[in-house]
Amino acid sequence: MQEPDGAVLDSGDARLNVANIKSTIVAGLVALARERGIASESWFAGLRLGPAQFSVEGLPYLSYRQAAQVIRRALRSLPGHGHGLTLGERQDIGSFGLLGLAMLTAPDFDRALRLGVHYAPITGAMVQLALEDVRGGIAVIARTRDSADRELEAFLCEELFVSSLHLCRGLLGPGFRPRCVELAYPAPTYADDYIAAFDCEVAFGCDRNRVLIDAAWLTSPMPAHNPVSAQQVLALCDAQMPGDSATSEIVAIVERLLLSRLADNPRLVDIAADLHMTERTLRRQLQAAQTSFTALHDRIRSESARRLLVESRLGIAQIGLAVGFRDAREFRRAFKRWSGVTPHSLRA
């Protein structure tokens, strides 16, 4: 397994327009606005989205440019500061879904940390991560895609590093603390909040954004190590990793609409009506994107069913209903066709 090479995308890179980022961070900001009685509809101006789509279990995928635009608008409208710290504090190992489970079942913290860096994209991380050996330990390096935008860089680093701290404490216990945190941007007015959040030395104006961890932690065994379970979970993580090829706008939109109505088993005609176009036009646009409505529908149902089988305690029939099957036997047959295994064997 190769770790990310850390290459930072140029601002003109077409990959910034690929809808492959799970909108976990945007969903957290929408929830924060709702709690504080602040309207967030204006954050989504120009997008075929609204706050309601970020309050459901199946979150939509956004491009980096879309997510960054929404976050910038959110930071301008939310009162106060340190919103990345706030979102990070709210997370625990369960918030990381399949990745948290993969790390729990790893043999030791060193392996868990490497899995965390490699599979970070499936959690909605908007920074590029890499590991670097340092004297007496290891460093996790976070590179933002637009270092010129200091406000966005600070928010993303706050959310990433604080949530990761809580993840590590879920793996290692409440006594875990990093050696130090180094940040490339200037100290904000609320710098004391960083020290309280990390419980270690925090330095600003450094060459890079990174967290240093002492080597003594790396050999710590993980609490739920299980080689068989680990391989099953890693296969699910691999399936969720975003690809390098561009997802067209129409594909991303159809995926979002399918996720929002999955239990209703929407048909092509239903999605076309939502988009104010004919079935023929939608079918032609999907063909131009080298896919079909049936292929997208099956993939969304398969991914959703796999996630529910691993992460939830719902029964097989309930999971079938959640992905649009009224008959549990039909769901079991479809799942076997999609994945080659039965729902029961995946959960076993």
mmCIF file of C-alpha atoms in Angstrom:
data_model
loop_
_atom_site.group_PDB
_atom_site.id
_atom_site.type_symbol
_atom_site.label_atom_id
_atom_site.label_comp_id
_atom_site.label_asym_id
_atom_site.label_seq_id
_atom_site.Cartn_x
_atom_site.Cartn_y
_atom_site.Cartn_z
ATOM 1 C CA MET A 1 0.000 0.000 0.000
ATOM 2 C CA GLN A 2 1.404 3.364 -1.018
ATOM 3 C CA GLU A 3 0.892 6.429 1.110
ATOM 4 C CA PRO A 4 -0.146 9.685 -0.575
ATOM 5 C CA ASP A 5 2.695 11.429 -2.328
ATOM 6 C CA GLY A 6 1.520 14.727 -0.927
ATOM 7 C CA ALA A 7 1.456 16.541 -4.255
ATOM 8 C CA VAL A 8 -0.550 19.716 -3.814
ATOM 9 C CA LEU A 9 -3.068 20.413 -6.560
ATOM 10 C CA ASP A 10 -2.610 23.572 -8.570
ATOM 11 C CA SER A 11 -5.508 26.020 -8.409
ATOM 12 C CA GLY A 12 -6.180 25.346 -12.098
ATOM 13 C CA ASP A 13 -6.171 21.559 -11.665
ATOM 14 C CA ALA A 14 -9.316 19.958 -13.089
ATOM 15 C CA ARG A 15 -9.368 17.528 -10.164
ATOM 16 C CA LEU A 16 -10.613 20.358 -7.956
ATOM 17 C CA ASN A 17 -13.893 20.088 -9.893
ATOM 18 C CA VAL A 18 -14.317 16.335 -9.375
ATOM 19 C CA ALA A 19 -17.269 15.524 -7.106
ATOM 20 C CA ASN A 20 -15.426 13.016 -4.907
ATOM 21 C CA ILE A 21 -15.444 14.599 -1.437
ATOM 22 C CA LYS A 22 -17.963 13.274 1.067
ATOM 23 C CA SER A 23 -19.594 16.370 2.557
ATOM 24 C CA THR A 24 -19.057 15.489 6.228
ATOM 25 C CA ILE A 25 -17.546 18.868 7.099
ATOM 26 C CA VAL A 26 -20.300 20.829 5.364
ATOM 27 C CA ALA A 27 -22.890 18.722 7.209
ATOM 28 C CA GLY A 28 -21.213 19.609 10.509
ATOM 29 C CA LEU A 29 -21.391 23.314 9.707
ATOM 30 C CA VAL A 30 -25.060 23.036 8.718
ATOM 31 C CA ALA A 31 -25.790 21.354 12.061
ATOM 32 C CA LEU A 32 -23.856 24.078 13.892
ATOM 33 C CA ALA A 33 -25.856 26.799 12.139
ATOM 34 C CA ARG A 34 -29.124 25.050 12.957
ATOM 35 C CA GLU A 35 -28.207 24.846 16.648
ATOM 36 C CA ARG A 36 -27.422 28.557 16.719
ATOM 37 C CA GLY A 37 -30.543 29.593 14.836
ATOM 38 C CA ILE A 38 -28.637 30.809 11.777
ATOM 39 C CA ALA A 39 -30.027 30.333 8.268
ATOM 40 C CA SER A 40 -27.638 28.473 5.981
ATOM 41 C CA GLU A 41 -29.593 28.458 2.704
ATOM 42 C CA SER A 42 -27.434 31.242 1.246
ATOM 43 C CA TRP A 43 -24.327 29.075 1.591
ATOM 44 C CA PHE A 44 -25.572 26.945 -1.305
ATOM 45 C CA ALA A 45 -26.395 29.711 -3.791
ATOM 46 C CA GLY A 46 -25.557 28.541 -7.295
ATOM 47 C CA LEU A 47 -25.577 24.851 -6.324
ATOM 48 C CA ARG A 48 -28.408 22.377 -6.817
ATOM 49 C CA LEU A 49 -28.331 21.698 -3.100
ATOM 50 C CA GLY A 50 -29.715 22.984 0.175
ATOM 51 C CA PRO A 51 -29.253 22.451 3.929
ATOM 52 C CA ALA A 52 -31.813 19.621 4.036
ATOM 53 C CA GLN A 53 -29.562 17.396 1.934
ATOM 54 C CA PHE A 54 -26.847 17.621 4.579
ATOM 55 C CA SER A 55 -29.100 16.467 7.408
ATOM 56 C CA VAL A 56 -29.596 12.908 6.152
ATOM 57 C CA GLU A 57 -27.561 9.738 6.551
ATOM 58 C CA GLY A 58 -26.467 9.453 2.917
ATOM 59 C CA LEU A 59 -24.484 12.668 2.461
ATOM 60 C CA PRO A 60 -23.887 14.014 -1.060
ATOM 61 C CA TYR A 61 -20.450 14.245 -2.631
ATOM 62 C CA LEU A 62 -19.025 17.619 -3.624
ATOM 63 C CA SER A 63 -16.031 18.820 -5.568
ATOM 64 C CA TYR A 64 -13.268 20.540 -3.622
ATOM 65 C CA ARG A 65 -14.234 23.886 -5.148
ATOM 66 C CA GLN A 66 -17.885 23.438 -4.149
ATOM 67 C CA ALA A 67 -17.066 22.376 -0.592
ATOM 68 C CA ALA A 68 -14.540 25.193 -0.140
ATOM 69 C CA GLN A 69 -17.050 27.752 -1.422
ATOM 70 C CA VAL A 70 -19.719 26.586 1.030
ATOM 71 C CA ILE A 71 -17.250 26.570 3.929
ATOM 72 C CA ARG A 72 -16.037 30.105 3.177
ATOM 73 C CA ARG A 73 -19.629 31.353 3.159
ATOM 74 C CA ALA A 74 -20.323 29.499 6.397
ATOM 75 C CA LEU A 75 -17.305 30.997 8.154
ATOM 76 C CA ARG A 76 -18.433 34.489 7.123
ATOM 77 C CA SER A 77 -21.949 33.995 8.485
ATOM 78 C CA LEU A 78 -21.281 32.068 11.701
ATOM 79 C CA PRO A 79 -20.509 34.300 14.695
ATOM 80 C CA GLY A 80 -17.442 33.691 16.823
ATOM 81 C CA HIS A 81 -14.274 31.837 15.904
ATOM 82 C CA GLY A 82 -12.605 28.445 16.105
ATOM 83 C CA HIS A 83 -15.416 26.622 14.328
ATOM 84 C CA GLY A 84 -12.992 23.928 13.155
ATOM 85 C CA LEU A 85 -12.039 23.270 16.785
ATOM 86 C CA THR A 86 -15.734 23.021 17.657
ATOM 87 C CA LEU A 87 -16.496 20.488 14.923
ATOM 88 C CA GLY A 88 -13.407 18.449 15.778
ATOM 89 C CA GLU A 89 -14.327 18.295 19.475
ATOM 90 C CA ARG A 90 -17.690 16.752 18.600
ATOM 91 C CA GLN A 91 -16.195 13.719 16.903
ATOM 92 C CA ASP A 92 -15.107 10.371 18.262
ATOM 93 C CA ILE A 93 -14.045 7.053 16.796
ATOM 94 C CA GLY A 94 -17.616 6.303 15.707
ATOM 95 C CA SER A 95 -17.670 9.470 13.603
ATOM 96 C CA PHE A 96 -15.032 7.950 11.317
ATOM 97 C CA GLY A 97 -17.289 5.059 10.266
ATOM 98 C CA LEU A 98 -15.533 2.300 8.347
ATOM 99 C CA LEU A 99 -12.137 3.941 8.771
ATOM 100 C CA GLY A 100 -12.514 3.938 12.556
ATOM 101 C CA LEU A 101 -13.402 0.244 12.430
ATOM 102 C CA ALA A 102 -10.442 -0.510 10.159
ATOM 103 C CA MET A 103 -8.087 1.194 12.598
ATOM 104 C CA LEU A 104 -9.636 -0.606 15.592
ATOM 105 C CA THR A 105 -9.003 -4.001 13.996
ATOM 106 C CA ALA A 106 -5.386 -3.219 12.997
ATOM 107 C CA PRO A 107 -2.596 -4.993 14.922
ATOM 108 C CA ASP A 108 -1.002 -1.871 16.406
ATOM 109 C CA PHE A 109 -1.164 1.909 16.353
ATOM 110 C CA ASP A 110 1.562 2.226 13.729
ATOM 111 C CA ARG A 111 -0.502 0.199 11.254
ATOM 112 C CA ALA A 112 -3.697 1.993 12.313
ATOM 113 C CA LEU A 113 -2.075 5.366 11.704
ATOM 114 C CA ARG A 114 -0.964 4.356 8.222
ATOM 115 C CA LEU A 115 -4.467 3.132 7.423
ATOM 116 C CA GLY A 116 -5.863 6.421 8.689
ATOM 117 C CA VAL A 117 -3.637 8.429 6.359
ATOM 118 C CA HIS A 118 -4.290 6.209 3.346
ATOM 119 C CA TYR A 119 -8.069 6.009 3.706
ATOM 120 C CA ALA A 120 -8.699 9.554 4.961
ATOM 121 C CA PRO A 121 -10.516 10.474 1.706
ATOM 122 C CA ILE A 122 -13.471 8.207 2.563
ATOM 123 C CA THR A 123 -14.226 10.349 5.626
ATOM 124 C CA GLY A 124 -14.505 13.600 3.675
ATOM 125 C CA ALA A 125 -11.043 14.944 4.532
ATOM 126 C CA MET A 126 -10.236 18.021 2.434
ATOM 127 C CA VAL A 127 -6.495 18.043 3.047
ATOM 128 C CA GLN A 128 -3.787 15.771 1.695
ATOM 129 C CA LEU A 129 -2.054 13.659 4.320
ATOM 130 C CA ALA A 130 1.374 12.049 4.486
ATOM 131 C CA LEU A 131 3.591 10.452 7.123
ATOM 132 C CA GLU A 132 7.193 11.377 7.835
ATOM 133 C CA ASP A 133 9.675 9.720 10.166
ATOM 134 C CA VAL A 134 11.165 12.160 12.662
ATOM 135 C CA ARG A 135 13.655 11.715 15.468
ATOM 136 C CA GLY A 136 11.951 9.752 18.229
ATOM 137 C CA GLY A 137 8.636 9.375 16.463
ATOM 138 C CA ILE A 138 6.506 10.085 13.432
ATOM 139 C CA ALA A 139 4.801 13.163 11.988
ATOM 140 C CA VAL A 140 1.428 13.423 10.274
ATOM 141 C CA ILE A 141 1.642 16.177 7.652
ATOM 142 C CA ALA A 142 -1.435 17.960 6.308
ATOM 143 C CA ARG A 143 -1.223 19.939 3.083
ATOM 144 C CA THR A 144 -4.113 22.153 2.124
ATOM 145 C CA ARG A 145 -4.839 22.673 -1.561
ATOM 146 C CA ASP A 146 -4.859 26.466 -1.354
ATOM 147 C CA SER A 147 -2.344 27.725 1.204
ATOM 148 C CA ALA A 148 -3.062 31.304 0.116
ATOM 149 C CA ASP A 149 -6.487 31.078 1.792
ATOM 150 C CA ARG A 150 -5.370 31.260 5.414
ATOM 151 C CA GLU A 151 -8.890 31.298 6.871
ATOM 152 C CA LEU A 152 -9.846 28.084 5.091
ATOM 153 C CA GLU A 153 -6.477 26.499 5.894
ATOM 154 C CA ALA A 154 -6.896 27.242 9.607
ATOM 155 C CA PHE A 155 -10.437 25.851 9.675
ATOM 156 C CA LEU A 156 -9.491 22.635 7.862
ATOM 157 C CA CYS A 157 -6.445 22.033 10.067
ATOM 158 C CA GLU A 158 -8.458 22.687 13.225
ATOM 159 C CA GLU A 159 -11.174 20.228 12.227
ATOM 160 C CA LEU A 160 -8.741 17.573 11.002
ATOM 161 C CA PHE A 161 -6.257 17.625 13.862
ATOM 162 C CA VAL A 162 -8.773 17.892 16.716
ATOM 163 C CA SER A 163 -11.053 15.173 15.329
ATOM 164 C CA SER A 164 -7.988 12.974 14.740
ATOM 165 C CA LEU A 165 -6.886 13.559 18.330
ATOM 166 C CA HIS A 166 -10.234 12.216 19.563
ATOM 167 C CA LEU A 167 -9.935 9.287 17.156
ATOM 168 C CA CYS A 168 -6.503 8.438 18.567
ATOM 169 C CA ARG A 169 -7.809 8.645 22.121
ATOM 170 C CA GLY A 170 -10.561 6.223 21.140
ATOM 171 C CA LEU A 171 -7.839 3.816 20.008
ATOM 172 C CA LEU A 172 -5.242 4.412 22.726
ATOM 173 C CA GLY A 173 -7.179 5.747 25.699
ATOM 174 C CA PRO A 174 -7.669 9.230 27.161
ATOM 175 C CA GLY A 175 -3.999 9.532 28.106
ATOM 176 C CA PHE A 176 -2.852 9.951 24.504
ATOM 177 C CA ARG A 177 -1.384 13.321 23.636
ATOM 178 C CA PRO A 178 0.830 14.356 20.715
ATOM 179 C CA ARG A 179 4.349 15.640 21.290
ATOM 180 C CA CYS A 180 3.507 18.928 19.603
ATOM 181 C CA VAL A 181 1.407 20.536 16.887
ATOM 182 C CA GLU A 182 3.045 22.757 14.247
ATOM 183 C CA LEU A 183 0.951 25.027 12.031
ATOM 184 C CA ALA A 184 2.001 27.028 8.970
ATOM 185 C CA TYR A 185 -0.387 29.941 9.478
ATOM 186 C CA PRO A 186 -0.043 32.834 11.955
ATOM 187 C CA ALA A 187 -1.440 32.500 15.462
ATOM 188 C CA PRO A 188 -5.121 33.508 15.564
ATOM 189 C CA THR A 189 -6.580 35.690 18.299
ATOM 190 C CA TYR A 190 -7.941 32.566 19.986
ATOM 191 C CA ALA A 191 -4.611 30.688 20.029
ATOM 192 C CA ASP A 192 -5.142 29.693 23.674
ATOM 193 C CA ASP A 193 -8.067 27.534 22.522
ATOM 194 C CA TYR A 194 -5.604 25.415 20.529
ATOM 195 C CA ILE A 195 -3.537 24.653 23.613
ATOM 196 C CA ALA A 196 -6.682 23.679 25.513
ATOM 197 C CA ALA A 197 -7.841 21.462 22.641
ATOM 198 C CA PHE A 198 -4.550 19.632 22.030
ATOM 199 C CA ASP A 199 -3.105 19.600 25.566
ATOM 200 C CA CYS A 200 0.413 19.969 24.174
ATOM 201 C CA GLU A 201 2.797 22.549 22.744
ATOM 202 C CA VAL A 202 1.352 24.374 19.716
ATOM 203 C CA ALA A 203 3.574 26.437 17.396
ATOM 204 C CA PHE A 204 2.351 28.795 14.656
ATOM 205 C CA GLY A 205 4.155 30.224 11.619
ATOM 206 C CA CYS A 206 5.994 26.952 10.938
ATOM 207 C CA ASP A 207 7.079 25.551 7.578
ATOM 208 C CA ARG A 208 4.283 22.957 7.468
ATOM 209 C CA ASN A 209 1.124 21.803 9.193
ATOM 210 C CA ARG A 210 1.991 18.672 11.116
ATOM 211 C CA VAL A 211 1.435 16.736 14.342
ATOM 212 C CA LEU A 212 4.377 14.938 15.940
ATOM 213 C CA ILE A 213 3.744 11.675 17.811
ATOM 214 C CA ASP A 214 6.270 9.923 20.053
ATOM 215 C CA ALA A 215 7.483 6.499 18.902
ATOM 216 C CA ALA A 216 6.387 4.866 22.174
ATOM 217 C CA TRP A 217 2.762 5.026 21.032
ATOM 218 C CA LEU A 218 3.369 3.214 17.733
ATOM 219 C CA THR A 219 3.715 -0.280 19.219
ATOM 220 C CA SER A 220 0.508 -0.023 21.268
ATOM 221 C CA PRO A 221 -1.880 -2.881 20.354
ATOM 222 C CA MET A 222 -5.293 -1.989 19.006
ATOM 223 C CA PRO A 223 -8.249 -2.975 21.217
ATOM 224 C CA ALA A 224 -10.190 -4.984 18.620
ATOM 225 C CA HIS A 225 -7.434 -6.518 16.481
ATOM 226 C CA ASN A 226 -8.884 -9.270 14.304
ATOM 227 C CA PRO A 227 -7.138 -10.239 11.041
ATOM 228 C CA VAL A 228 -10.283 -11.643 9.387
ATOM 229 C CA SER A 229 -12.462 -8.665 10.273
ATOM 230 C CA ALA A 230 -9.653 -6.313 9.287
ATOM 231 C CA GLN A 231 -9.503 -7.721 5.748
ATOM 232 C CA GLN A 232 -13.280 -7.476 5.323
ATOM 233 C CA VAL A 233 -13.371 -3.880 6.507
ATOM 234 C CA LEU A 234 -10.403 -2.899 4.330
ATOM 235 C CA ALA A 235 -12.220 -4.296 1.294
ATOM 236 C CA LEU A 236 -15.140 -2.000 2.108
ATOM 237 C CA CYS A 237 -12.762 0.937 2.556
ATOM 238 C CA ASP A 238 -11.187 0.218 -0.828
ATOM 239 C CA ALA A 239 -14.634 0.241 -2.427
ATOM 240 C CA GLN A 240 -15.356 3.697 -0.998
ATOM 241 C CA MET A 241 -12.084 5.325 -2.021
ATOM 242 C CA PRO A 242 -12.719 8.103 -4.557
ATOM 243 C CA GLY A 243 -11.237 7.470 -7.981
ATOM 244 C CA ASP A 244 -8.971 9.772 -9.941
ATOM 245 C CA SER A 245 -11.301 9.969 -12.937
ATOM 246 C CA ALA A 246 -13.667 12.895 -13.065
ATOM 247 C CA THR A 247 -17.284 12.373 -12.061
ATOM 248 C CA SER A 248 -19.483 14.482 -14.316
ATOM 249 C CA GLU A 249 -21.893 16.954 -12.793
ATOM 250 C CA ILE A 250 -24.960 15.017 -13.964
ATOM 251 C CA VAL A 251 -23.665 11.785 -12.394
ATOM 252 C CA ALA A 252 -23.009 13.520 -9.069
ATOM 253 C CA ILE A 253 -26.480 15.094 -9.114
ATOM 254 C CA VAL A 254 -28.228 11.799 -9.897
ATOM 255 C CA GLU A 255 -26.243 10.084 -7.138
ATOM 256 C CA ARG A 256 -27.364 12.729 -4.646
ATOM 257 C CA LEU A 257 -31.007 12.381 -5.669
ATOM 258 C CA LEU A 258 -30.839 8.593 -5.441
ATOM 259 C CA LEU A 259 -29.327 8.761 -1.959
ATOM 260 C CA SER A 260 -32.005 11.153 -0.750
ATOM 261 C CA ARG A 261 -34.832 8.815 -1.900
ATOM 262 C CA LEU A 262 -33.209 5.397 -1.776
ATOM 263 C CA ALA A 263 -35.893 3.753 0.372
ATOM 264 C CA ASP A 264 -38.548 4.755 -2.186
ATOM 265 C CA ASN A 265 -36.772 2.845 -4.985
ATOM 266 C CA PRO A 266 -36.902 5.831 -7.387
ATOM 267 C CA ARG A 267 -37.201 5.142 -11.114
ATOM 268 C CA LEU A 268 -35.528 6.900 -14.011
ATOM 269 C CA VAL A 269 -38.736 8.838 -14.679
ATOM 270 C CA ASP A 270 -38.792 10.100 -11.071
ATOM 271 C CA ILE A 271 -35.222 11.411 -11.166
ATOM 272 C CA ALA A 272 -35.756 12.962 -14.601
ATOM 273 C CA ALA A 273 -38.819 14.791 -13.266
ATOM 274 C CA ASP A 274 -36.784 16.115 -10.331
ATOM 275 C CA LEU A 275 -34.296 17.511 -12.847
ATOM 276 C CA HIS A 276 -37.022 18.940 -15.122
ATOM 277 C CA MET A 277 -35.869 16.919 -18.108
ATOM 278 C CA THR A 278 -37.215 14.006 -20.126
ATOM 279 C CA GLU A 279 -36.214 10.406 -19.486
ATOM 280 C CA ARG A 280 -34.567 10.319 -22.889
ATOM 281 C CA THR A 281 -32.445 13.399 -22.147
ATOM 282 C CA LEU A 282 -31.314 12.043 -18.786
ATOM 283 C CA ARG A 283 -30.529 8.641 -20.285
ATOM 284 C CA ARG A 284 -28.483 10.293 -23.057
ATOM 285 C CA GLN A 285 -26.529 12.466 -20.593
ATOM 286 C CA LEU A 286 -25.699 9.453 -18.437
ATOM 287 C CA GLN A 287 -24.576 7.521 -21.510
ATOM 288 C CA ALA A 288 -22.292 10.437 -22.402
ATOM 289 C CA ALA A 289 -20.795 10.067 -18.914
ATOM 290 C CA GLN A 290 -20.201 6.358 -19.672
ATOM 291 C CA THR A 291 -22.751 5.046 -17.177
ATOM 292 C CA SER A 292 -26.470 4.323 -16.866
ATOM 293 C CA PHE A 293 -29.275 4.893 -14.381
ATOM 294 C CA THR A 294 -29.390 1.193 -13.501
ATOM 295 C CA ALA A 295 -25.637 1.058 -12.874
ATOM 296 C CA LEU A 296 -25.747 4.125 -10.629
ATOM 297 C CA HIS A 297 -28.820 2.879 -8.755
ATOM 298 C CA ASP A 298 -27.277 -0.535 -8.119
ATOM 299 C CA ARG A 299 -23.971 0.957 -6.977
ATOM 300 C CA ILE A 300 -25.643 3.368 -4.555
ATOM 301 C CA ARG A 301 -27.822 0.578 -3.149
ATOM 302 C CA SER A 302 -24.849 -1.770 -2.839
ATOM 303 C CA GLU A 303 -22.642 0.794 -1.071
ATOM 304 C CA SER A 304 -25.446 1.860 1.271
ATOM 305 C CA ALA A 305 -26.310 -1.744 2.136
ATOM 306 C CA ARG A 306 -22.661 -2.613 2.826
ATOM 307 C CA ARG A 307 -22.288 0.387 5.117
ATOM 308 C CA LEU A 308 -25.470 -0.429 7.041
ATOM 309 C CA LEU A 309 -24.455 -4.072 7.431
ATOM 310 C CA VAL A 310 -21.132 -3.062 8.961
ATOM 311 C CA GLU A 311 -22.046 0.067 10.905
ATOM 312 C CA SER A 312 -25.644 -0.472 12.058
ATOM 313 C CA ARG A 313 -27.593 -3.009 14.097
ATOM 314 C CA LEU A 314 -30.531 -3.078 11.707
ATOM 315 C CA GLY A 315 -31.872 -6.463 10.667
ATOM 316 C CA ILE A 316 -31.408 -7.751 7.119
ATOM 317 C CA ALA A 317 -35.024 -7.007 6.205
ATOM 318 C CA GLN A 318 -34.754 -3.468 7.610
ATOM 319 C CA ILE A 319 -31.610 -2.813 5.590
ATOM 320 C CA GLY A 320 -33.392 -4.108 2.508
ATOM 321 C CA LEU A 321 -36.221 -1.637 3.122
ATOM 322 C CA ALA A 322 -33.709 1.185 3.599
ATOM 323 C CA VAL A 323 -32.271 0.583 0.128
ATOM 324 C CA GLY A 324 -35.607 0.138 -1.631
ATOM 325 C CA PHE A 325 -36.518 -3.560 -1.352
ATOM 326 C CA ARG A 326 -39.922 -4.534 0.043
ATOM 327 C CA ASP A 327 -39.067 -8.244 -0.053
ATOM 328 C CA ALA A 328 -36.092 -9.412 2.030
ATOM 329 C CA ARG A 329 -35.523 -12.357 -0.329
ATOM 330 C CA GLU A 330 -35.175 -10.019 -3.295
ATOM 331 C CA PHE A 331 -32.688 -7.936 -1.315
ATOM 332 C CA ARG A 332 -30.591 -10.993 -0.443
ATOM 333 C CA ARG A 333 -30.501 -12.099 -4.090
ATOM 334 C CA ALA A 334 -29.587 -8.592 -5.282
ATOM 335 C CA PHE A 335 -26.851 -8.225 -2.671
ATOM 336 C CA LYS A 336 -25.344 -11.582 -3.681
ATOM 337 C CA ARG A 337 -25.380 -10.402 -7.308
ATOM 338 C CA TRP A 338 -23.682 -7.103 -6.411
ATOM 339 C CA SER A 339 -21.005 -8.390 -4.064
ATOM 340 C CA GLY A 340 -20.686 -12.147 -4.543
ATOM 341 C CA VAL A 341 -21.530 -12.814 -0.872
ATOM 342 C CA THR A 342 -24.737 -12.875 1.161
ATOM 343 C CA PRO A 343 -25.646 -10.116 3.646
ATOM 344 C CA HIS A 344 -25.325 -12.618 6.508
ATOM 345 C CA SER A 345 -21.800 -13.670 5.508
ATOM 346 C CA LEU A 346 -20.612 -10.058 5.325
ATOM 347 C CA ARG A 347 -21.946 -9.364 8.811
ATOM 348 C CA ALA A 348 -20.651 -12.623 10.325
#
